[in-house]
């Protein structure tokens, strides 16, 4: 069962962004305040970057 | 943890529900696995690659997925799905021609080499019809046209786009259907599960808000989905189908890096889509 492990600040609005303890590098988190998409760049130490914009050829 | 280099890799720049589930399933099975970010990947032609010998391609970008598969295969790495399957699945025209060549039911489709030729092709297909980009997913830029004036406007916009590929126009006769389509997940030649994807919009992509509901796998649906996946050479496939009011099934497309969140959630614990993919990856690594 995942539990909140840590909290990082949103790079856009500084709001608190909670992380689950099973987060993985490359996972996308959404800021609960401004809805900005943030990418997990590093789990240890915890570090977020702005997620890339969706590109035209993205999909499945 | 073993000190040996992982024999398995999962290639993904964006870790969604699916990638996270697959990585967790591989860990539960005790498989040492390396998560590979293709944004940091480069492969020198003719040189060996020190990475895993079997790689699951889960890259979200089609072109990056296609060329990553090609680059890794050039080093002797086994990639699921293969470059060939990714090329066919990622291009709607190639998918259509493969399905037609196999004799599988699929909507009547025409490729027009210019927007002007597309208007004439639409006249022959009849309205309503659907204009789709050759490459793209999630229903993006798929446009339903109901008359020549609307089609001319859409095609004028296509002609104004800078990419030469945008001027190659894929047009398809609209299939009368209920407010839903069907997604079948096929892994290793076996149908793992199916969902109806229901929407009050005409596009029934989950990415556009469609709701997934469990769909029973009957023999006809299973056989057609497995045949479609086999036709495009996909070990792992999300086969999208429509059923007309008379019950006839037709294959719309085959997705090579299939999203299965809705399918998994609609089945609860009755199926484990990620584990099915993990099991296939491990089996292929041992083959």
Coordinates of C-alpha atoms in Angstrom, one line a residue:
Chain A
X1 CA 0.0 0.0 0.0
X2 CA 1.5 3.3 -1.0
X3 CA 1.6 6.1 1.5
X4 CA 2.6 9.8 1.3
X5 CA 6.3 9.9 1.7
X6 CA 7.4 13.4 1.0
X7 CA 6.3 16.8 -0.1
X8 CA 8.0 18.9 -2.7
X9 CA 7.2 22.4 -3.9
X10 CA 5.6 22.9 -7.3
X11 CA 8.0 24.6 -9.7
X12 CA 5.3 26.9 -11.0
X13 CA 3.3 28.0 -7.9
X14 CA 5.2 26.7 -4.9
X15 CA 2.3 24.7 -3.7
X16 CA 3.0 21.5 -1.8
X17 CA 3.1 18.5 -4.1
X18 CA 2.7 15.2 -2.2
X19 CA 4.6 12.1 -3.4
X20 CA 3.8 8.5 -2.9
X21 CA 6.5 6.2 -1.7
X22 CA 6.3 4.1 -4.8
X23 CA 7.0 7.0 -7.2
X24 CA 9.4 6.2 -10.1
X25 CA 11.6 8.3 -12.2
X26 CA 9.7 9.5 -15.2
X27 CA 6.4 9.4 -13.4
X28 CA 4.1 12.5 -13.9
X29 CA 2.6 14.2 -10.9
X30 CA 0.1 17.0 -11.0
X31 CA 0.2 20.0 -8.8
X32 CA -2.9 19.9 -6.7
X33 CA -3.1 23.7 -6.8
X34 CA -2.2 24.9 -10.4
X35 CA -2.5 21.5 -12.2
X36 CA 0.9 21.9 -13.7
X37 CA 2.4 18.5 -14.7
X38 CA 5.6 17.7 -13.0
X39 CA 8.0 14.9 -13.8
X40 CA 9.9 12.9 -11.2
X41 CA 13.5 13.5 -12.2
X42 CA 15.0 11.8 -9.1
X43 CA 13.5 9.9 -6.3
X44 CA 16.5 10.1 -4.0
X45 CA 17.0 12.9 -3.5
X46 CA 13.4 13.9 -4.4
X47 CA 13.5 16.3 -7.3
X48 CA 10.8 17.4 -9.8
X49 CA 11.1 19.1 -13.2
X50 CA 8.4 20.5 -15.4
X51 CA 7.0 17.7 -17.5
X52 CA 7.4 18.0 -21.2
X53 CA 4.5 19.2 -23.3
X54 CA 2.5 16.5 -25.1
X55 CA 3.8 16.1 -28.6
X56 CA 1.9 15.4 -31.8
X57 CA 3.1 11.8 -32.1
X58 CA 2.4 10.8 -28.5
X59 CA 0.0 8.0 -27.9
X60 CA -0.2 4.3 -27.7
Chain B
X1 CA 19.8 -7.9 -5.7
X2 CA 22.0 -9.6 -8.3
X3 CA 25.2 -7.9 -9.3
X4 CA 24.7 -9.1 -12.9
X5 CA 23.4 -6.6 -15.5
X6 CA 19.6 -6.9 -15.9
X7 CA 18.7 -8.9 -18.9
X8 CA 15.4 -7.0 -19.2
X9 CA 14.7 -3.4 -20.0
X10 CA 11.7 -1.2 -20.1
X11 CA 12.1 1.8 -22.4
X12 CA 9.9 4.7 -21.3
X13 CA 10.3 8.4 -21.0
X14 CA 7.0 8.9 -19.3
X15 CA 5.9 6.5 -16.6
X16 CA 2.2 6.1 -16.7
X17 CA -0.1 3.7 -14.9
X18 CA 0.9 1.0 -17.4
X19 CA 4.7 1.4 -17.1
X20 CA 4.5 1.5 -13.4
X21 CA 2.4 -1.6 -13.3
X22 CA 4.6 -3.5 -15.6
X23 CA 7.8 -2.6 -13.7
X24 CA 6.1 -3.6 -10.4
X25 CA 5.0 -6.9 -12.0
X26 CA 8.5 -7.7 -13.2
X27 CA 9.8 -7.0 -9.7
X28 CA 7.1 -9.3 -8.2
X29 CA 8.4 -12.0 -10.5
X30 CA 11.9 -11.4 -9.4
X31 CA 13.1 -10.2 -12.7
X32 CA 16.0 -7.8 -12.7
X33 CA 14.9 -5.0 -14.9
X34 CA 16.5 -1.7 -16.0
X35 CA 14.2 1.3 -16.7
X36 CA 15.7 3.0 -19.7
X37 CA 14.9 6.6 -20.6
X38 CA 15.1 7.0 -24.4
X39 CA 15.8 10.7 -24.0
X40 CA 19.3 9.7 -22.8
X41 CA 19.8 6.9 -25.3
X42 CA 22.1 6.9 -28.2
X43 CA 23.3 3.9 -30.2
X44 CA 26.3 3.8 -32.5
X45 CA 25.8 2.0 -35.7
X46 CA 27.7 -1.3 -35.8
X47 CA 28.7 -1.1 -32.2
X48 CA 27.5 -3.4 -29.4
X49 CA 25.2 -2.1 -26.7
X50 CA 25.9 -2.8 -23.1
X51 CA 22.2 -2.7 -22.1
X52 CA 19.6 -5.5 -21.6
X53 CA 19.3 -8.0 -24.3
X54 CA 15.5 -7.9 -24.2
X55 CA 13.6 -4.6 -24.1
X56 CA 10.0 -3.7 -23.8
X57 CA 9.2 -0.6 -25.8
X58 CA 6.8 1.6 -23.9
X59 CA 8.0 5.0 -25.2
X60 CA 5.1 7.4 -25.5
X61 CA 6.4 9.2 -28.6
X62 CA 5.8 7.2 -31.8
X63 CA 8.9 8.3 -33.7
X64 CA 11.2 7.9 -30.7
X65 CA 9.7 4.5 -30.1
X66 CA 10.2 3.5 -33.7
X67 CA 13.8 4.6 -34.0
X68 CA 14.7 3.4 -30.5
X69 CA 13.4 -0.1 -31.5
X70 CA 15.4 0.1 -34.8
X71 CA 18.6 1.2 -33.1
X72 CA 18.4 -1.5 -30.4
X73 CA 17.5 -4.2 -32.9
X74 CA 20.6 -3.2 -34.9
X75 CA 22.7 -4.2 -31.9
X76 CA 21.0 -7.6 -31.7
X77 CA 18.7 -6.6 -28.9
X78 CA 15.2 -8.2 -28.9
X79 CA 12.6 -5.5 -28.7
X80 CA 8.9 -6.0 -28.0
X81 CA 7.2 -4.9 -30.0
X82 CA 9.5 -5.1 -33.0
X83 CA 10.4 -2.2 -35.1
X84 CA 8.4 -3.7 -37.9
X85 CA 5.3 -4.0 -35.8
X86 CA 5.7 -0.5 -34.4
X87 CA 6.0 0.9 -38.0
X88 CA 2.8 -0.8 -39.1
X89 CA 0.8 0.0 -36.0
X90 CA 2.0 3.6 -35.9
X91 CA 0.9 4.4 -39.4
X92 CA -2.8 4.0 -40.0
X93 CA -2.4 3.4 -43.7
X94 CA 0.1 0.6 -43.2
X95 CA -2.3 -0.9 -40.6
X96 CA -5.2 -0.7 -43.0
X97 CA -3.3 -2.3 -45.9
X98 CA -2.1 -5.1 -43.7
X99 CA -5.6 -5.8 -42.4
X100 CA -7.0 -5.8 -45.9
X101 CA -4.3 -8.0 -47.3
X102 CA -5.1 -10.5 -44.5
X103 CA -8.8 -10.4 -45.4
X104 CA -9.8 -9.1 -42.0
X105 CA -12.8 -6.8 -41.8
X106 CA -11.9 -3.1 -41.5
X107 CA -13.7 0.1 -42.6
X108 CA -13.4 1.1 -46.2
X109 CA -10.3 3.3 -46.4
X110 CA -8.7 5.5 -49.1
X111 CA -5.3 7.2 -49.1
X112 CA -5.3 10.5 -51.0
X113 CA -1.9 11.9 -51.9
X114 CA -3.1 15.5 -51.8
X115 CA -5.9 17.3 -50.0
X116 CA -7.5 18.0 -53.4
X117 CA -7.5 14.3 -54.2
X118 CA -9.0 13.7 -50.8
X119 CA -12.1 15.7 -51.6
X120 CA -12.7 13.5 -54.7
X121 CA -12.0 10.4 -52.6
X122 CA -14.6 11.5 -50.0
X123 CA -17.2 11.9 -52.8
X124 CA -16.6 8.3 -53.8
X125 CA -16.6 7.0 -50.2
X126 CA -19.7 9.0 -49.3
X127 CA -20.6 11.0 -46.2
X128 CA -20.4 10.9 -43.2
X129 CA -16.7 10.0 -43.3
X130 CA -13.7 10.4 -41.1
X131 CA -10.4 12.1 -41.8
X132 CA -7.5 10.9 -39.7
X133 CA -3.9 11.8 -39.4
X134 CA -1.6 9.0 -40.5
X135 CA 0.3 9.1 -37.3
X136 CA -1.3 10.0 -34.0
X137 CA -3.3 8.6 -31.1
X138 CA -5.9 9.3 -28.5
X139 CA -8.3 10.4 -31.2
X140 CA -6.3 13.6 -31.8
X141 CA -7.2 15.5 -35.0
X142 CA -9.6 12.8 -36.1
X143 CA -12.4 14.6 -37.8
X144 CA -15.9 13.5 -38.8
X145 CA -17.1 15.2 -41.9
X146 CA -20.7 15.1 -42.9
X147 CA -20.8 17.0 -46.2
X148 CA -18.5 18.3 -49.0
X149 CA -18.4 21.9 -47.6
X150 CA -17.2 20.7 -44.2
X151 CA -14.7 18.4 -45.8
X152 CA -13.3 21.2 -48.0
X153 CA -12.8 23.4 -45.0
X154 CA -11.0 20.6 -43.0
X155 CA -8.8 19.8 -46.1
X156 CA -8.0 23.5 -46.6
X157 CA -6.6 23.5 -43.0
X158 CA -4.6 20.3 -43.7
X159 CA -3.1 21.9 -46.8
X160 CA -2.0 24.8 -44.7
X161 CA -0.1 22.7 -42.2
X162 CA 3.7 22.8 -42.7
X163 CA 4.4 19.0 -42.4
X164 CA 4.4 17.3 -45.8
X165 CA 2.9 14.2 -44.1
X166 CA -0.2 16.3 -43.2
X167 CA -0.9 16.6 -46.9
X168 CA -1.2 12.8 -47.3
X169 CA -4.8 12.3 -46.3
X170 CA -6.3 9.1 -44.8
X171 CA -10.1 9.0 -45.2
X172 CA -12.4 6.3 -44.0
X173 CA -16.0 5.5 -44.4
X174 CA -17.8 6.0 -41.1
X175 CA -19.1 2.8 -39.5
X176 CA -22.5 2.9 -38.0
X177 CA -22.0 1.9 -34.4
X178 CA -23.4 2.1 -30.9
X179 CA -21.9 4.7 -28.5
X180 CA -19.0 2.5 -27.8
X181 CA -16.1 0.7 -29.3
X182 CA -14.3 -2.4 -28.1
X183 CA -10.6 -2.7 -27.0
X184 CA -9.1 -6.1 -26.7
X185 CA -5.7 -6.6 -25.1
X186 CA -3.7 -9.3 -26.9
X187 CA -0.5 -10.6 -25.3
X188 CA 1.6 -13.3 -26.8
X189 CA -1.2 -14.5 -29.1
X190 CA -3.8 -14.6 -26.3
X191 CA -6.6 -12.3 -25.6
X192 CA -6.2 -11.2 -22.0
X193 CA -9.4 -9.1 -21.7
X194 CA -11.7 -6.7 -23.4
X195 CA -13.6 -3.5 -22.6
X196 CA -16.3 -1.5 -24.1
X197 CA -15.3 2.1 -24.3
X198 CA -18.4 4.2 -24.0
X199 CA -18.7 7.9 -24.7
X200 CA -21.4 10.4 -25.4
X201 CA -19.0 11.9 -28.0
X202 CA -18.4 10.1 -31.3
X203 CA -14.8 9.5 -30.5
X204 CA -14.6 6.8 -27.9
X205 CA -10.9 7.2 -26.7
X206 CA -10.4 6.8 -23.0
X207 CA -7.9 9.7 -23.4
X208 CA -11.0 11.8 -24.4
X209 CA -13.0 10.8 -21.4
X210 CA -14.6 7.5 -22.5
X211 CA -15.6 5.1 -19.8
X212 CA -14.4 1.5 -19.8
X213 CA -16.8 -1.3 -19.1
X214 CA -16.0 -5.0 -19.1
X215 CA -16.7 -6.7 -22.4
X216 CA -17.1 -10.5 -22.5
X217 CA -14.6 -12.3 -24.7
X218 CA -16.5 -14.4 -27.1
X219 CA -14.9 -16.7 -29.7
X220 CA -15.5 -14.3 -32.7
X221 CA -14.1 -11.3 -30.9
X222 CA -11.1 -13.3 -29.6
X223 CA -10.3 -14.8 -32.9
X224 CA -10.5 -11.5 -34.8
X225 CA -8.4 -9.6 -32.2
X226 CA -5.7 -12.2 -32.1
X227 CA -5.6 -12.3 -35.9
X228 CA -5.3 -8.6 -36.1
X229 CA -2.4 -8.5 -33.7
X230 CA -0.7 -11.3 -35.6
X231 CA -1.3 -9.5 -38.9
X232 CA 0.7 -6.5 -37.8
X233 CA 3.3 -8.7 -36.0
X234 CA 2.6 -7.4 -32.5
X235 CA 3.4 -9.5 -29.5
X236 CA 1.5 -7.0 -27.4
X237 CA -1.4 -5.2 -28.9
X238 CA -4.5 -3.2 -28.1
X239 CA -6.9 -4.0 -30.9
X240 CA -9.7 -1.5 -31.3
X241 CA -12.9 -2.8 -33.0
X242 CA -16.4 -1.6 -33.8
X243 CA -19.5 -3.6 -33.9
X244 CA -22.3 -2.5 -36.2
X245 CA -26.0 -2.8 -35.3
X246 CA -26.1 -6.2 -37.0
X247 CA -23.3 -7.5 -34.7
X248 CA -20.6 -7.5 -37.4
X249 CA -17.1 -6.7 -36.0
X250 CA -14.6 -4.6 -37.8
X251 CA -11.0 -3.8 -36.8
X252 CA -10.2 -0.1 -36.6
X253 CA -6.6 0.0 -35.4
X254 CA -4.0 -1.9 -33.5
X255 CA -2.0 -0.1 -30.8
X256 CA 1.6 -1.4 -30.3
X257 CA 2.3 0.4 -27.0
X258 CA -1.2 -0.2 -25.6
X259 CA -2.7 1.7 -22.7
X260 CA -4.7 -0.6 -20.5
X261 CA -5.7 1.3 -17.4
X262 CA -9.4 1.4 -18.2
X263 CA -9.3 -2.3 -19.1
X264 CA -7.6 -3.3 -15.9
X265 CA -9.8 -1.2 -13.7
X266 CA -13.0 -2.6 -15.4
X267 CA -11.8 -6.2 -14.6
X268 CA -10.6 -5.6 -11.0
X269 CA -8.5 -8.6 -9.9
X270 CA -9.9 -11.0 -12.5
X271 CA -7.1 -10.2 -14.9
X272 CA -3.6 -8.8 -14.5
X273 CA -2.7 -7.1 -17.7
X274 CA 0.7 -5.9 -16.5
X275 CA 1.6 -9.3 -15.2
X276 CA 0.7 -10.9 -18.6
X277 CA 3.1 -8.5 -20.3
X278 CA 5.8 -9.1 -17.7
X279 CA 5.4 -12.8 -18.1
X280 CA 5.8 -12.6 -21.9
X281 CA 8.8 -10.3 -21.6
X282 CA 10.5 -12.8 -19.2
X283 CA 9.6 -15.7 -21.6
X284 CA 11.0 -13.9 -24.6
X285 CA 14.2 -13.1 -22.7
X286 CA 14.6 -16.9 -22.0
X287 CA 13.8 -17.9 -25.6

